[in-house]
Amino acid sequence: MIGLMIVTHETVGQANMQLIRHIFGSVPDNVTLIGVRSSDSVESIHAEVVEKLASLDYGHGVLILTDIFGATPCNLVRRLIQSDNVILLTGLNAPMLVKALQHFTKADDVHKFADEVKAAAIAGIMTISNQDEL
């Protein structure tokens, strides 16, 4: 099993948890959310991520999803990636989240899993206009 952590700007993560509940009925116990508020200290978020990373390592790695590359949640996590078994994916969207939740308990290669989740995120982006045939 791959550990799954979501680190986002405060309410973005909460909205994603609501989406998980809507689609899957509940949030699995082994999925962790950290919502970073502007009032949080870097030290407190750092400590929380380190603590939760350790609890999510089931031997096959941890995939961390963040909302915006270069923003505070992403930058805090980037500093903590010191192991080959911890992968960060940015640009969190609903297709990415659904793919991750559907398969993280069965996955055993965090690099392959990260590529699959990224592909789902990209495949979920569509441009549709009144010029398109449906």
CSV table of C-alpha atoms in Angstrom, one decimal:
chain,number,residue,atom,x,y,z
A,1,MET,CA,0.0,0.0,0.0
A,2,ILE,CA,1.1,3.5,-0.8
A,3,GLY,CA,0.6,6.2,1.9
A,4,LEU,CA,-1.4,9.1,0.7
A,5,MET,CA,-1.1,12.7,2.1
A,6,ILE,CA,-2.9,15.8,0.8
A,7,VAL,CA,-1.4,19.2,1.7
A,8,THR,CA,-3.3,22.2,0.4
A,9,HIS,CA,-4.3,25.7,1.2
A,10,GLU,CA,-6.7,25.5,4.2
A,11,THR,CA,-10.2,24.9,2.8
A,12,VAL,CA,-9.1,23.4,-0.5
A,13,GLY,CA,-8.2,20.2,1.3
A,14,GLN,CA,-11.5,20.2,3.2
A,15,ALA,CA,-13.4,20.5,-0.1
A,16,ASN,CA,-11.4,17.6,-1.5
A,17,MET,CA,-12.3,15.5,1.6
A,18,GLN,CA,-16.0,16.3,1.0
A,19,LEU,CA,-15.6,15.1,-2.6
A,20,ILE,CA,-14.0,11.9,-1.3
A,21,ARG,CA,-16.9,11.3,1.0
A,22,HIS,CA,-19.4,12.1,-1.8
A,23,ILE,CA,-17.8,9.6,-4.2
A,24,PHE,CA,-16.5,6.9,-1.8
A,25,GLY,CA,-18.8,7.2,1.2
A,26,SER,CA,-16.0,8.0,3.6
A,27,VAL,CA,-12.4,9.0,3.8
A,28,PRO,CA,-10.1,6.1,4.5
A,29,ASP,CA,-8.3,6.2,7.8
A,30,ASN,CA,-4.9,6.0,6.1
A,31,VAL,CA,-5.4,9.2,4.0
A,32,THR,CA,-4.1,12.3,5.7
A,33,LEU,CA,-5.0,15.9,5.1
A,34,ILE,CA,-3.0,18.9,6.2
A,35,GLY,CA,-4.7,22.3,5.5
A,36,VAL,CA,-2.1,25.1,5.6
A,37,ARG,CA,-3.5,28.4,6.9
A,38,SER,CA,-1.8,31.7,6.5
A,39,SER,CA,-1.6,32.0,10.3
A,40,ASP,CA,0.3,28.7,10.6
A,41,SER,CA,4.0,28.8,11.3
A,42,VAL,CA,6.4,27.0,9.0
A,43,GLU,CA,7.8,25.1,12.0
A,44,SER,CA,4.3,23.7,13.0
A,45,ILE,CA,3.5,22.6,9.5
A,46,HIS,CA,6.9,21.1,9.0
A,47,ALA,CA,6.5,19.1,12.3
A,48,GLU,CA,3.0,17.9,11.3
A,49,VAL,CA,4.1,16.8,7.8
A,50,VAL,CA,7.2,14.9,9.3
A,51,GLU,CA,5.0,13.2,11.9
A,52,LYS,CA,2.3,12.2,9.4
A,53,LEU,CA,4.8,11.1,6.8
A,54,ALA,CA,6.3,8.6,9.2
A,55,SER,CA,2.9,7.2,10.0
A,56,LEU,CA,2.0,6.8,6.3
A,57,ASP,CA,5.0,4.8,5.3
A,58,TYR,CA,3.8,1.2,4.9
A,59,GLY,CA,6.9,0.2,3.1
A,60,HIS,CA,6.0,1.1,-0.5
A,61,GLY,CA,6.3,4.9,-0.3
A,62,VAL,CA,4.1,7.9,0.2
A,63,LEU,CA,2.4,10.0,-2.5
A,64,ILE,CA,1.8,13.7,-1.5
A,65,LEU,CA,-0.7,15.7,-3.4
A,66,THR,CA,-0.6,19.5,-3.2
A,67,ASP,CA,-2.7,22.1,-4.9
A,68,ILE,CA,-0.4,24.7,-6.5
A,69,PHE,CA,3.2,24.3,-7.5
A,70,GLY,CA,5.3,27.0,-5.9
A,71,ALA,CA,2.8,28.0,-3.2
A,72,THR,CA,3.3,27.5,0.5
A,73,PRO,CA,2.0,24.0,0.9
A,74,CYS,CA,4.1,22.7,-2.0
A,75,ASN,CA,7.2,24.6,-0.8
A,76,LEU,CA,6.9,23.2,2.7
A,77,VAL,CA,6.6,19.6,1.4
A,78,ARG,CA,9.4,20.0,-1.2
A,79,ARG,CA,11.9,20.6,1.6
A,80,LEU,CA,11.0,17.3,3.2
A,81,ILE,CA,11.4,15.0,0.2
A,82,GLN,CA,14.6,13.3,1.2
A,83,SER,CA,13.7,9.8,0.4
A,84,ASP,CA,13.3,8.1,-3.0
A,85,ASN,CA,10.0,6.7,-1.6
A,86,VAL,CA,8.3,10.0,-1.2
A,87,ILE,CA,6.8,11.6,-4.3
A,88,LEU,CA,5.1,15.0,-4.6
A,89,LEU,CA,2.5,15.7,-7.2
A,90,THR,CA,1.2,19.2,-7.7
A,91,GLY,CA,-1.9,20.6,-9.4
A,92,LEU,CA,-4.4,18.6,-7.4
A,93,ASN,CA,-7.7,18.1,-9.3
A,94,ALA,CA,-10.7,15.8,-8.9
A,95,PRO,CA,-9.6,13.2,-11.5
A,96,MET,CA,-6.2,13.0,-9.7
A,97,LEU,CA,-7.8,12.6,-6.4
A,98,VAL,CA,-10.3,9.9,-7.5
A,99,LYS,CA,-7.5,7.9,-9.2
A,100,ALA,CA,-5.3,8.1,-6.1
A,101,LEU,CA,-8.2,7.0,-3.8
A,102,GLN,CA,-9.2,4.2,-6.1
A,103,HIS,CA,-5.8,2.5,-6.2
A,104,PHE,CA,-3.5,3.6,-3.4
A,105,THR,CA,-4.3,0.5,-1.2
A,106,LYS,CA,-3.3,-1.9,-4.0
A,107,ALA,CA,-0.2,0.0,-5.3
A,108,ASP,CA,3.3,-1.1,-4.3
A,109,ASP,CA,5.5,1.1,-6.5
A,110,VAL,CA,5.2,4.8,-5.6
A,111,HIS,CA,6.9,6.0,-8.8
A,112,LYS,CA,4.7,4.0,-11.1
A,113,PHE,CA,1.6,5.0,-9.0
A,114,ALA,CA,2.6,8.7,-9.2
A,115,ASP,CA,2.8,8.5,-13.0
A,116,GLU,CA,-0.6,6.9,-13.2
A,117,VAL,CA,-2.2,9.5,-10.9
A,118,LYS,CA,-0.6,12.3,-12.9
A,119,ALA,CA,-1.9,10.8,-16.2
A,120,ALA,CA,-5.4,10.7,-14.7
A,121,ALA,CA,-5.1,14.4,-13.7
A,122,ILE,CA,-4.0,15.4,-17.2
A,123,ALA,CA,-6.6,13.2,-18.9
A,124,GLY,CA,-9.3,14.9,-16.8
A,125,ILE,CA,-8.5,18.3,-18.4
A,126,MET,CA,-10.7,19.0,-21.4
A,127,THR,CA,-11.5,22.0,-23.5
A,128,ILE,CA,-15.1,22.1,-24.6
A,129,SER,CA,-16.7,24.9,-26.6
A,130,ASN,CA,-19.8,25.3,-28.7
A,131,GLN,CA,-17.7,24.4,-31.7
A,132,ASP,CA,-17.3,20.8,-30.5
A,133,GLU,CA,-19.5,17.9,-31.4
A,134,LEU,CA,-20.7,16.0,-28.4
